mmCIF file of C-alpha atoms in Angstrom:
data_model
loop_
_atom_site.group_PDB
_atom_site.id
_atom_site.type_symbol
_atom_site.label_atom_id
_atom_site.label_comp_id
_atom_site.label_asym_id
_atom_site.label_seq_id
_atom_site.Cartn_x
_atom_site.Cartn_y
_atom_site.Cartn_z
ATOM 1 C CA UNK A 1 0.000 0.000 0.000
ATOM 2 C CA UNK A 2 1.350 3.467 -0.894
ATOM 3 C CA UNK A 3 1.702 6.383 1.483
ATOM 4 C CA UNK A 4 -1.507 8.347 2.102
ATOM 5 C CA UNK A 5 -1.775 11.612 0.174
ATOM 6 C CA UNK A 6 -0.415 14.716 1.846
ATOM 7 C CA UNK A 7 -2.555 17.821 2.118
ATOM 8 C CA UNK A 8 -2.051 20.326 -0.669
ATOM 9 C CA UNK A 9 0.325 23.157 0.107
ATOM 10 C CA UNK A 10 -2.485 25.611 -0.524
ATOM 11 C CA UNK A 11 -4.433 24.201 2.427
ATOM 12 C CA UNK A 12 -2.332 26.298 4.791
ATOM 13 C CA UNK A 13 -1.859 29.289 2.521
ATOM 14 C CA UNK A 14 -5.142 31.170 2.883
ATOM 15 C CA UNK A 15 -3.701 33.203 5.756
ATOM 16 C CA UNK A 16 -5.942 31.814 8.495
ATOM 17 C CA UNK A 17 -4.658 30.069 11.574
ATOM 18 C CA UNK A 18 -7.527 27.595 11.182
ATOM 19 C CA UNK A 19 -6.271 26.398 7.784
ATOM 20 C CA UNK A 20 -2.682 26.251 9.041
ATOM 21 C CA UNK A 21 -3.788 24.181 12.026
ATOM 22 C CA UNK A 22 -5.713 21.668 9.936
ATOM 23 C CA UNK A 23 -2.819 21.061 7.543
ATOM 24 C CA UNK A 24 -0.399 20.720 10.460
ATOM 25 C CA UNK A 25 -2.682 18.268 12.269
ATOM 26 C CA UNK A 26 -2.727 15.981 9.239
ATOM 27 C CA UNK A 27 1.085 16.059 9.070
ATOM 28 C CA UNK A 28 1.425 15.238 12.760
ATOM 29 C CA UNK A 29 -1.122 12.426 12.557
ATOM 30 C CA UNK A 30 0.550 10.903 9.500
ATOM 31 C CA UNK A 31 3.762 10.667 11.520
ATOM 32 C CA UNK A 32 2.122 9.409 14.729
ATOM 33 C CA UNK A 33 -0.938 7.108 14.662
ATOM 34 C CA UNK A 34 -1.696 8.038 18.284
ATOM 35 C CA UNK A 35 -2.823 11.478 17.118
ATOM 36 C CA UNK A 36 -6.543 11.454 16.354
ATOM 37 C CA UNK A 37 -8.946 14.101 15.122
ATOM 38 C CA UNK A 38 -12.277 14.315 16.947
ATOM 39 C CA UNK A 39 -14.735 16.477 15.028
ATOM 40 C CA UNK A 40 -18.031 18.109 15.977
ATOM 41 C CA UNK A 41 -19.415 18.563 12.475
ATOM 42 C CA UNK A 42 -17.234 21.653 11.975
ATOM 43 C CA UNK A 43 -17.129 21.302 8.194
ATOM 44 C CA UNK A 44 -13.947 20.668 6.224
ATOM 45 C CA UNK A 45 -12.155 18.257 8.546
ATOM 46 C CA UNK A 46 -13.871 15.314 6.897
ATOM 47 C CA UNK A 47 -12.277 16.384 3.611
ATOM 48 C CA UNK A 48 -8.875 17.353 4.995
ATOM 49 C CA UNK A 49 -8.354 14.745 7.715
ATOM 50 C CA UNK A 50 -10.798 11.846 7.302
ATOM 51 C CA UNK A 51 -10.029 11.540 3.588
ATOM 52 C CA UNK A 52 -6.360 10.988 4.450
ATOM 53 C CA UNK A 53 -6.530 9.160 7.786
ATOM 54 C CA UNK A 54 -10.023 7.686 8.236
ATOM 55 C CA UNK A 55 -8.991 5.338 11.048
ATOM 56 C CA UNK A 56 -7.804 8.307 13.146
ATOM 57 C CA UNK A 57 -10.928 10.418 12.628
ATOM 58 C CA UNK A 58 -14.215 10.426 14.539
ATOM 59 C CA UNK A 59 -17.092 12.862 13.992
ATOM 60 C CA UNK A 60 -19.196 13.106 17.157
ATOM 61 C CA UNK A 61 -21.644 15.561 15.608
ATOM 62 C CA UNK A 62 -22.933 18.713 17.257
ATOM 63 C CA UNK A 63 -22.598 17.279 20.767
ATOM 64 C CA UNK A 64 -19.744 19.163 22.370
ATOM 65 C CA UNK A 65 -20.077 17.769 25.889
ATOM 66 C CA UNK A 66 -19.892 14.233 24.514
ATOM 67 C CA UNK A 67 -16.948 15.310 22.340
ATOM 68 C CA UNK A 68 -14.950 16.209 25.435
ATOM 69 C CA UNK A 69 -15.862 13.028 27.295
ATOM 70 C CA UNK A 70 -14.934 10.827 24.332
ATOM 71 C CA UNK A 71 -11.666 12.747 24.006
ATOM 72 C CA UNK A 72 -10.931 12.069 27.658
ATOM 73 C CA UNK A 73 -11.742 8.374 27.299
ATOM 74 C CA UNK A 74 -9.464 7.986 24.292
ATOM 75 C CA UNK A 75 -6.666 9.925 25.999
ATOM 76 C CA UNK A 76 -6.858 7.546 28.954
ATOM 77 C CA UNK A 77 -5.926 4.699 26.584
ATOM 78 C CA UNK A 78 -2.790 6.383 25.210
ATOM 79 C CA UNK A 79 -4.322 8.177 22.221
ATOM 80 C CA UNK A 80 -3.492 11.874 21.748
ATOM 81 C CA UNK A 81 -6.818 13.369 20.652
ATOM 82 C CA UNK A 82 -7.253 16.826 19.129
ATOM 83 C CA UNK A 83 -10.894 17.769 19.713
ATOM 84 C CA UNK A 84 -12.356 20.397 17.418
ATOM 85 C CA UNK A 85 -15.214 22.781 18.107
ATOM 86 C CA UNK A 86 -16.007 26.480 18.383
ATOM 87 C CA UNK A 87 -14.603 28.452 21.300
ATOM 88 C CA UNK A 88 -18.045 29.516 22.521
ATOM 89 C CA UNK A 89 -19.099 25.886 22.882
ATOM 90 C CA UNK A 90 -15.820 24.524 24.283
ATOM 91 C CA UNK A 91 -15.739 27.121 27.055
ATOM 92 C CA UNK A 92 -19.411 27.201 28.003
ATOM 93 C CA UNK A 93 -21.571 24.325 26.760
ATOM 94 C CA UNK A 94 -18.913 21.677 27.433
ATOM 95 C CA UNK A 95 -17.106 23.321 30.348
ATOM 96 C CA UNK A 96 -18.179 20.751 32.940
ATOM 97 C CA UNK A 97 -16.776 17.899 30.855
ATOM 98 C CA UNK A 98 -13.560 19.840 30.223
ATOM 99 C CA UNK A 99 -13.232 20.418 33.957
ATOM 100 C CA UNK A 100 -14.133 16.982 35.305
ATOM 101 C CA UNK A 101 -13.314 14.536 32.505
ATOM 102 C CA UNK A 102 -10.187 16.204 31.120
ATOM 103 C CA UNK A 103 -8.538 18.686 33.500
ATOM 104 C CA UNK A 104 -9.257 16.794 36.716
ATOM 105 C CA UNK A 105 -7.499 13.713 35.325
ATOM 106 C CA UNK A 106 -4.692 15.698 33.643
ATOM 107 C CA UNK A 107 -5.416 13.957 30.365
ATOM 108 C CA UNK A 108 -3.540 14.977 27.193
ATOM 109 C CA UNK A 109 -6.551 16.233 25.260
ATOM 110 C CA UNK A 110 -5.840 19.130 22.892
ATOM 111 C CA UNK A 111 -8.932 21.318 22.663
ATOM 112 C CA UNK A 112 -8.677 23.350 19.454
ATOM 113 C CA UNK A 113 -11.314 26.062 19.507
ATOM 114 C CA UNK A 114 -12.000 28.109 16.405
ATOM 115 C CA UNK A 115 -14.250 31.180 15.919
ATOM 116 C CA UNK A 116 -12.774 32.626 19.106
ATOM 117 C CA UNK A 117 -13.454 36.066 20.522
ATOM 118 C CA UNK A 118 -15.575 38.018 18.046
ATOM 119 C CA UNK A 119 -14.222 36.255 14.957
ATOM 120 C CA UNK A 120 -17.639 34.698 14.330
ATOM 121 C CA UNK A 121 -18.713 38.319 13.826
ATOM 122 C CA UNK A 122 -22.028 38.174 12.002
ATOM 123 C CA UNK A 123 -23.207 35.001 13.767
ATOM 124 C CA UNK A 124 -23.948 36.970 16.916
ATOM 125 C CA UNK A 125 -23.558 36.431 20.668
ATOM 126 C CA UNK A 126 -24.468 32.730 20.545
ATOM 127 C CA UNK A 127 -21.241 32.131 18.618
ATOM 128 C CA UNK A 128 -19.054 34.833 20.153
ATOM 129 C CA UNK A 129 -16.519 33.713 22.756
ATOM 130 C CA UNK A 130 -15.605 36.630 24.996
ATOM 131 C CA UNK A 131 -15.165 34.473 28.102
ATOM 132 C CA UNK A 132 -13.047 31.472 27.108
ATOM 133 C CA UNK A 133 -9.674 32.693 28.454
ATOM 134 C CA UNK A 134 -11.333 33.464 31.775
ATOM 135 C CA UNK A 135 -12.893 30.001 31.962
ATOM 136 C CA UNK A 136 -9.988 27.926 30.722
ATOM 137 C CA UNK A 137 -7.122 29.592 32.551
ATOM 138 C CA UNK A 138 -8.769 28.897 35.911
ATOM 139 C CA UNK A 139 -8.807 25.125 35.321
ATOM 140 C CA UNK A 140 -5.909 23.322 37.040
ATOM 141 C CA UNK A 141 -3.347 21.694 34.723
ATOM 142 C CA UNK A 142 -4.703 23.490 31.616
ATOM 143 C CA UNK A 143 -2.259 25.159 29.185
ATOM 144 C CA UNK A 144 -3.912 28.041 27.307
ATOM 145 C CA UNK A 145 -2.487 29.483 24.067
ATOM 146 C CA UNK A 146 -3.463 31.597 21.068
ATOM 147 C CA UNK A 147 -1.297 32.299 17.982
ATOM 148 C CA UNK A 148 -0.585 35.654 16.346
ATOM 149 C CA UNK A 149 -0.736 34.343 12.777
ATOM 150 C CA UNK A 150 -0.803 31.219 10.623
ATOM 151 C CA UNK A 151 2.957 30.639 10.849
ATOM 152 C CA UNK A 152 2.881 30.739 14.636
ATOM 153 C CA UNK A 153 -0.110 28.397 14.589
ATOM 154 C CA UNK A 154 2.050 25.723 12.971
ATOM 155 C CA UNK A 155 4.750 26.108 15.611
ATOM 156 C CA UNK A 156 2.189 26.177 18.417
ATOM 157 C CA UNK A 157 0.354 23.033 17.314
ATOM 158 C CA UNK A 158 3.608 21.107 16.957
ATOM 159 C CA UNK A 159 4.690 22.245 20.429
ATOM 160 C CA UNK A 160 1.305 21.347 21.913
ATOM 161 C CA UNK A 161 1.146 17.848 20.482
ATOM 162 C CA UNK A 162 3.307 16.301 23.183
ATOM 163 C CA UNK A 163 2.794 18.629 26.131
ATOM 164 C CA UNK A 164 1.779 16.876 29.345
ATOM 165 C CA UNK A 165 -1.820 17.398 30.391
ATOM 166 C CA UNK A 166 -4.653 19.211 28.627
ATOM 167 C CA UNK A 167 -4.173 22.116 26.227
ATOM 168 C CA UNK A 168 -6.576 24.779 24.979
ATOM 169 C CA UNK A 169 -5.596 26.398 21.663
ATOM 170 C CA UNK A 170 -7.685 29.383 20.662
ATOM 171 C CA UNK A 171 -7.965 30.101 16.930
ATOM 172 C CA UNK A 172 -9.852 32.642 14.859
ATOM 173 C CA UNK A 173 -11.879 31.966 11.747
ATOM 174 C CA UNK A 174 -10.825 34.009 8.734
ATOM 175 C CA UNK A 175 -7.482 35.059 7.220
ATOM 176 C CA UNK A 176 -5.385 37.727 8.931
ATOM 177 C CA UNK A 177 -2.200 39.496 7.907
ATOM 178 C CA UNK A 178 1.052 37.811 8.934
ATOM 179 C CA UNK A 179 2.919 39.043 11.980
ATOM 180 C CA UNK A 180 6.142 37.155 11.288
ATOM 181 C CA UNK A 181 8.071 37.592 8.047
ATOM 182 C CA UNK A 182 10.211 34.470 8.486
ATOM 183 C CA UNK A 183 10.922 31.539 10.723
ATOM 184 C CA UNK A 184 10.868 32.222 14.437
ATOM 185 C CA UNK A 185 11.288 30.194 17.568
ATOM 186 C CA UNK A 186 8.415 29.143 19.763
ATOM 187 C CA UNK A 187 8.490 28.130 23.400
ATOM 188 C CA UNK A 188 5.354 27.513 25.411
ATOM 189 C CA UNK A 189 5.159 30.093 28.186
ATOM 190 C CA UNK A 190 7.711 32.520 26.716
ATOM 191 C CA UNK A 191 6.473 35.790 25.230
ATOM 192 C CA UNK A 192 7.946 36.997 21.935
ATOM 193 C CA UNK A 193 9.260 40.555 21.851
ATOM 194 C CA UNK A 194 8.242 42.109 18.522
ATOM 195 C CA UNK A 195 9.265 45.718 19.232
ATOM 196 C CA UNK A 196 11.681 47.281 21.707
ATOM 197 C CA UNK A 197 11.093 50.604 23.444
ATOM 198 C CA UNK A 198 11.626 52.186 26.830
ATOM 199 C CA UNK A 199 8.489 54.300 27.244
ATOM 200 C CA UNK A 200 5.517 51.938 27.415
ATOM 201 C CA UNK A 201 4.850 48.215 26.944
ATOM 202 C CA UNK A 202 2.001 46.791 24.880
ATOM 203 C CA UNK A 203 1.161 43.145 25.620
ATOM 204 C CA UNK A 204 -1.137 41.475 23.095
ATOM 205 C CA UNK A 205 -2.540 38.004 22.433
ATOM 206 C CA UNK A 206 -4.164 36.766 19.244
ATOM 207 C CA UNK A 207 -4.034 37.791 15.603
ATOM 208 C CA UNK A 208 -5.917 41.078 15.459
ATOM 209 C CA UNK A 209 -4.726 42.267 18.889
ATOM 210 C CA UNK A 210 -1.067 41.707 17.966
ATOM 211 C CA UNK A 211 -1.559 43.485 14.646
ATOM 212 C CA UNK A 212 -3.310 46.348 16.455
ATOM 213 C CA UNK A 213 -0.429 46.533 18.940
ATOM 214 C CA UNK A 214 2.145 46.736 16.158
ATOM 215 C CA UNK A 215 0.159 49.420 14.305
ATOM 216 C CA UNK A 216 -0.212 51.395 17.513
ATOM 217 C CA UNK A 217 3.529 51.094 18.216
ATOM 218 C CA UNK A 218 4.305 52.500 14.768
ATOM 219 C CA UNK A 219 1.942 55.414 15.321
ATOM 220 C CA UNK A 220 3.414 56.097 18.746
ATOM 221 C CA UNK A 221 6.914 56.013 17.268
ATOM 222 C CA UNK A 222 5.880 58.773 14.862
ATOM 223 C CA UNK A 223 5.026 60.819 17.958
ATOM 224 C CA UNK A 224 8.392 60.092 19.538
ATOM 225 C CA UNK A 225 7.101 57.389 21.903
ATOM 226 C CA UNK A 226 9.044 54.106 21.958
ATOM 227 C CA UNK A 227 6.882 51.092 22.772
ATOM 228 C CA UNK A 228 7.873 47.525 23.543
ATOM 229 C CA UNK A 229 5.422 45.046 22.018
ATOM 230 C CA UNK A 230 5.091 41.546 23.460
ATOM 231 C CA UNK A 231 3.197 38.736 21.754
ATOM 232 C CA UNK A 232 1.893 36.871 24.805
ATOM 233 C CA UNK A 233 0.874 33.750 22.890
ATOM 234 C CA UNK A 234 0.634 31.707 26.088
ATOM 235 C CA UNK A 235 -1.950 32.947 28.574
ATOM 236 C CA UNK A 236 -1.245 30.082 30.967
ATOM 237 C CA UNK A 237 1.457 29.594 32.067
ATOM 238 C CA UNK A 238 1.912 33.346 31.745
ATOM 239 C CA UNK A 239 5.433 34.664 31.132
ATOM 240 C CA UNK A 240 5.584 36.477 34.459
ATOM 241 C CA UNK A 241 9.279 37.298 34.027
ATOM 242 C CA UNK A 242 8.537 39.215 30.810
ATOM 243 C CA UNK A 243 5.707 41.082 32.513
ATOM 244 C CA UNK A 244 7.921 42.028 35.460
ATOM 245 C CA UNK A 245 10.662 43.268 33.110
ATOM 246 C CA UNK A 246 8.091 45.415 31.338
ATOM 247 C CA UNK A 247 6.906 46.827 34.650
ATOM 248 C CA UNK A 248 10.472 47.658 35.651
ATOM 249 C CA UNK A 249 11.657 49.168 32.373
ATOM 250 C CA UNK A 250 8.685 51.168 31.094
ATOM 251 C CA UNK A 251 6.118 53.587 32.513
ATOM 252 C CA UNK A 252 3.324 51.057 32.412
ATOM 253 C CA UNK A 253 1.584 48.297 30.463
ATOM 254 C CA UNK A 254 -1.277 48.235 27.964
ATOM 255 C CA UNK A 255 -2.890 44.857 27.283
ATOM 256 C CA UNK A 256 -4.800 44.104 24.072
ATOM 257 C CA UNK A 257 -7.095 41.137 23.489
ATOM 258 C CA UNK A 258 -10.092 39.844 21.561
ATOM 259 C CA UNK A 259 -11.758 38.889 24.833
ATOM 260 C CA UNK A 260 -13.768 40.483 27.594
ATOM 261 C CA UNK A 261 -12.018 43.106 29.690
ATOM 262 C CA UNK A 262 -12.766 40.761 32.583
ATOM 263 C CA UNK A 263 -10.683 37.691 33.314
ATOM 264 C CA UNK A 264 -8.537 37.376 30.209
ATOM 265 C CA UNK A 265 -5.037 38.519 29.268
ATOM 266 C CA UNK A 266 -5.509 41.885 30.960
ATOM 267 C CA UNK A 267 -6.589 40.213 34.157
ATOM 268 C CA UNK A 268 -3.677 37.769 34.088
ATOM 269 C CA UNK A 269 -1.134 40.557 33.512
ATOM 270 C CA UNK A 270 -2.691 42.742 36.213
ATOM 271 C CA UNK A 271 -2.548 39.854 38.684
ATOM 272 C CA UNK A 272 1.139 39.252 37.951
ATOM 273 C CA UNK A 273 1.999 42.937 38.230
ATOM 274 C CA UNK A 274 0.075 43.384 41.466
ATOM 275 C CA UNK A 275 1.928 40.486 43.048
ATOM 276 C CA UNK A 276 5.440 41.001 41.712
ATOM 277 C CA UNK A 277 6.006 44.596 40.571
ATOM 278 C CA UNK A 278 3.116 47.047 40.913
ATOM 279 C CA UNK A 279 2.757 49.436 37.996
ATOM 280 C CA UNK A 280 -0.063 50.878 35.938
ATOM 281 C CA UNK A 281 -1.942 48.464 33.668
ATOM 282 C CA UNK A 282 -4.615 49.651 31.224
ATOM 283 C CA UNK A 283 -6.668 46.982 29.491
ATOM 284 C CA UNK A 284 -7.934 47.198 25.925
ATOM 285 C CA UNK A 285 -10.521 44.473 25.556
ATOM 286 C CA UNK A 286 -14.140 43.846 24.641
ATOM 287 C CA UNK A 287 -16.581 45.874 26.718
ATOM 288 C CA UNK A 288 -18.768 44.092 29.259
ATOM 289 C CA UNK A 289 -21.706 43.796 26.881
ATOM 290 C CA UNK A 290 -23.096 41.493 24.233
ATOM 291 C CA UNK A 291 -22.888 42.554 20.595
ATOM 292 C CA UNK A 292 -26.191 44.114 19.598
ATOM 293 C CA UNK A 293 -25.634 44.600 15.861
ATOM 294 C CA UNK A 294 -24.317 42.431 13.033
ATOM 295 C CA UNK A 295 -20.885 42.952 11.581
ATOM 296 C CA UNK A 296 -17.597 41.331 10.665
ATOM 297 C CA UNK A 297 -14.765 40.538 13.036
ATOM 298 C CA UNK A 298 -12.933 43.853 12.903
ATOM 299 C CA UNK A 299 -16.211 45.809 13.052
ATOM 300 C CA UNK A 300 -17.257 43.943 16.168
ATOM 301 C CA UNK A 301 -13.886 44.548 17.790
ATOM 302 C CA UNK A 302 -14.046 48.271 17.065
ATOM 303 C CA UNK A 303 -17.614 48.493 18.357
ATOM 304 C CA UNK A 304 -16.556 46.601 21.472
ATOM 305 C CA UNK A 305 -13.625 48.920 22.188
ATOM 306 C CA UNK A 306 -10.650 47.107 20.621
ATOM 307 C CA UNK A 307 -8.763 48.937 17.846
ATOM 308 C CA UNK A 308 -5.379 50.565 17.139
ATOM 309 C CA UNK A 309 -6.931 53.910 18.152
ATOM 310 C CA UNK A 310 -7.827 52.496 21.557
ATOM 311 C CA UNK A 311 -4.333 51.074 22.020
ATOM 312 C CA UNK A 312 -2.745 54.427 21.199
ATOM 313 C CA UNK A 313 -5.167 56.178 23.577
ATOM 314 C CA UNK A 314 -4.332 53.723 26.343
ATOM 315 C CA UNK A 315 -0.574 54.162 25.838
ATOM 316 C CA UNK A 316 -0.955 57.940 25.932
ATOM 317 C CA UNK A 317 -3.015 57.633 29.119
ATOM 318 C CA UNK A 318 -0.292 55.516 30.727
ATOM 319 C CA UNK A 319 2.372 58.087 29.873
ATOM 320 C CA UNK A 320 0.305 61.104 30.925
ATOM 321 C CA UNK A 321 -0.993 59.549 34.107
ATOM 322 C CA UNK A 322 -4.602 60.282 33.175
ATOM 323 C CA UNK A 323 -7.419 57.713 33.270
ATOM 324 C CA UNK A 324 -8.552 55.867 30.186
ATOM 325 C CA UNK A 325 -11.993 57.416 29.884
ATOM 326 C CA UNK A 326 -14.952 55.569 28.362
ATOM 327 C CA UNK A 327 -14.791 57.980 25.413
ATOM 328 C CA UNK A 328 -11.339 56.598 24.636
ATOM 329 C CA UNK A 329 -12.976 53.247 23.903
ATOM 330 C CA UNK A 330 -15.369 54.889 21.446
ATOM 331 C CA UNK A 331 -18.580 53.245 21.082
ATOM 332 C CA UNK A 332 -19.186 50.086 23.038
ATOM 333 C CA UNK A 333 -21.376 47.510 21.286
ATOM 334 C CA UNK A 334 -24.364 49.742 20.567
ATOM 335 C CA UNK A 335 -22.374 51.520 17.887
ATOM 336 C CA UNK A 336 -23.673 51.227 14.320
ATOM 337 C CA UNK A 337 -21.781 48.719 12.189
ATOM 338 C CA UNK A 338 -21.724 49.383 8.445
ATOM 339 C CA UNK A 339 -24.044 47.059 6.585
ATOM 340 C CA UNK A 340 -21.511 46.220 3.888
ATOM 341 C CA UNK A 341 -19.699 43.946 6.337
ATOM 342 C CA UNK A 342 -22.702 41.652 6.724
ATOM 343 C CA UNK A 343 -22.723 38.773 4.257
ATOM 344 C CA UNK A 344 -26.456 38.368 3.746
ATOM 345 C CA UNK A 345 -25.989 35.803 0.990
ATOM 346 C CA UNK A 346 -24.354 33.278 3.279
ATOM 347 C CA UNK A 347 -26.295 30.793 5.331
ATOM 348 C CA UNK A 348 -25.424 30.266 8.948
ATOM 349 C CA UNK A 349 -23.953 26.880 8.057
ATOM 350 C CA UNK A 350 -21.719 28.403 5.384
ATOM 351 C CA UNK A 351 -20.704 31.284 7.643
ATOM 352 C CA UNK A 352 -19.779 29.028 10.526
ATOM 353 C CA UNK A 353 -17.797 26.448 8.631
#
């Protein structure tokens, strides 16, 4: 029998971390039969994974709690399952099974959650995941990560494959611009410094937040402000040493995330700073409200208070010592989102997959 076909190179070239993950998972599973793909009718995995490795693929259907329990059962036998669902469902609908069946037993289940944050834009609050960092990082033994771009996704998935215990990998949905222009190292729990500056530190996690942080740093540089930018790809274990260095060397820290202001990256950084090296921390995150209007990913982020403008405003507030006023977050979620971002021709099934 010949070798199974490899995924086409184009499968990871659309610029999305989701596509990069799927191609990488097939490569890992081809090399190690212990690596299985557990699907929840996400759409596409049956073509990309099952078509190549049918004996290592199981579709549990839209039954996320059962998905987690089956993943735990398989992991207890020596299999290394990657379970696939949307972030909103992994962190809410199936949270009890993640807690009791997976985390409690320290089982090596890799929960890969797509459509994270507001990346399911037009699908609305039922599919938005503003709370998943907060939920997952409180579970004992759980490693929590999110990549900045497709290239980092590949490195992250390879690193996660053989980590001890459970792992939560948070992915977006659509393509985003690259952050890295070449090969780079990746170590779980070690932040990547993307810019160096002595005035303020911007700590970001996830594709759009890291891109917003870099854009804000460039705009600040034009004003004569030098910002350090850290890609905090691992939320747990947090790189506390990098946070402490930032607190010691700059006037304060701005955090940026596609997550609620409560309990996510900003909360983790603030906790570390409060304990180890008190300094000012201003959080740029999604306002404490549900989205009330349709719109794409970037529109929803802007309406929720996450944008390069907000990052610049927060950095300026840190340096001036003034508060970050609600007006600096412009809009909250009741802001009008332009109708051209809503894809009326797509069905919910097509939009979600």
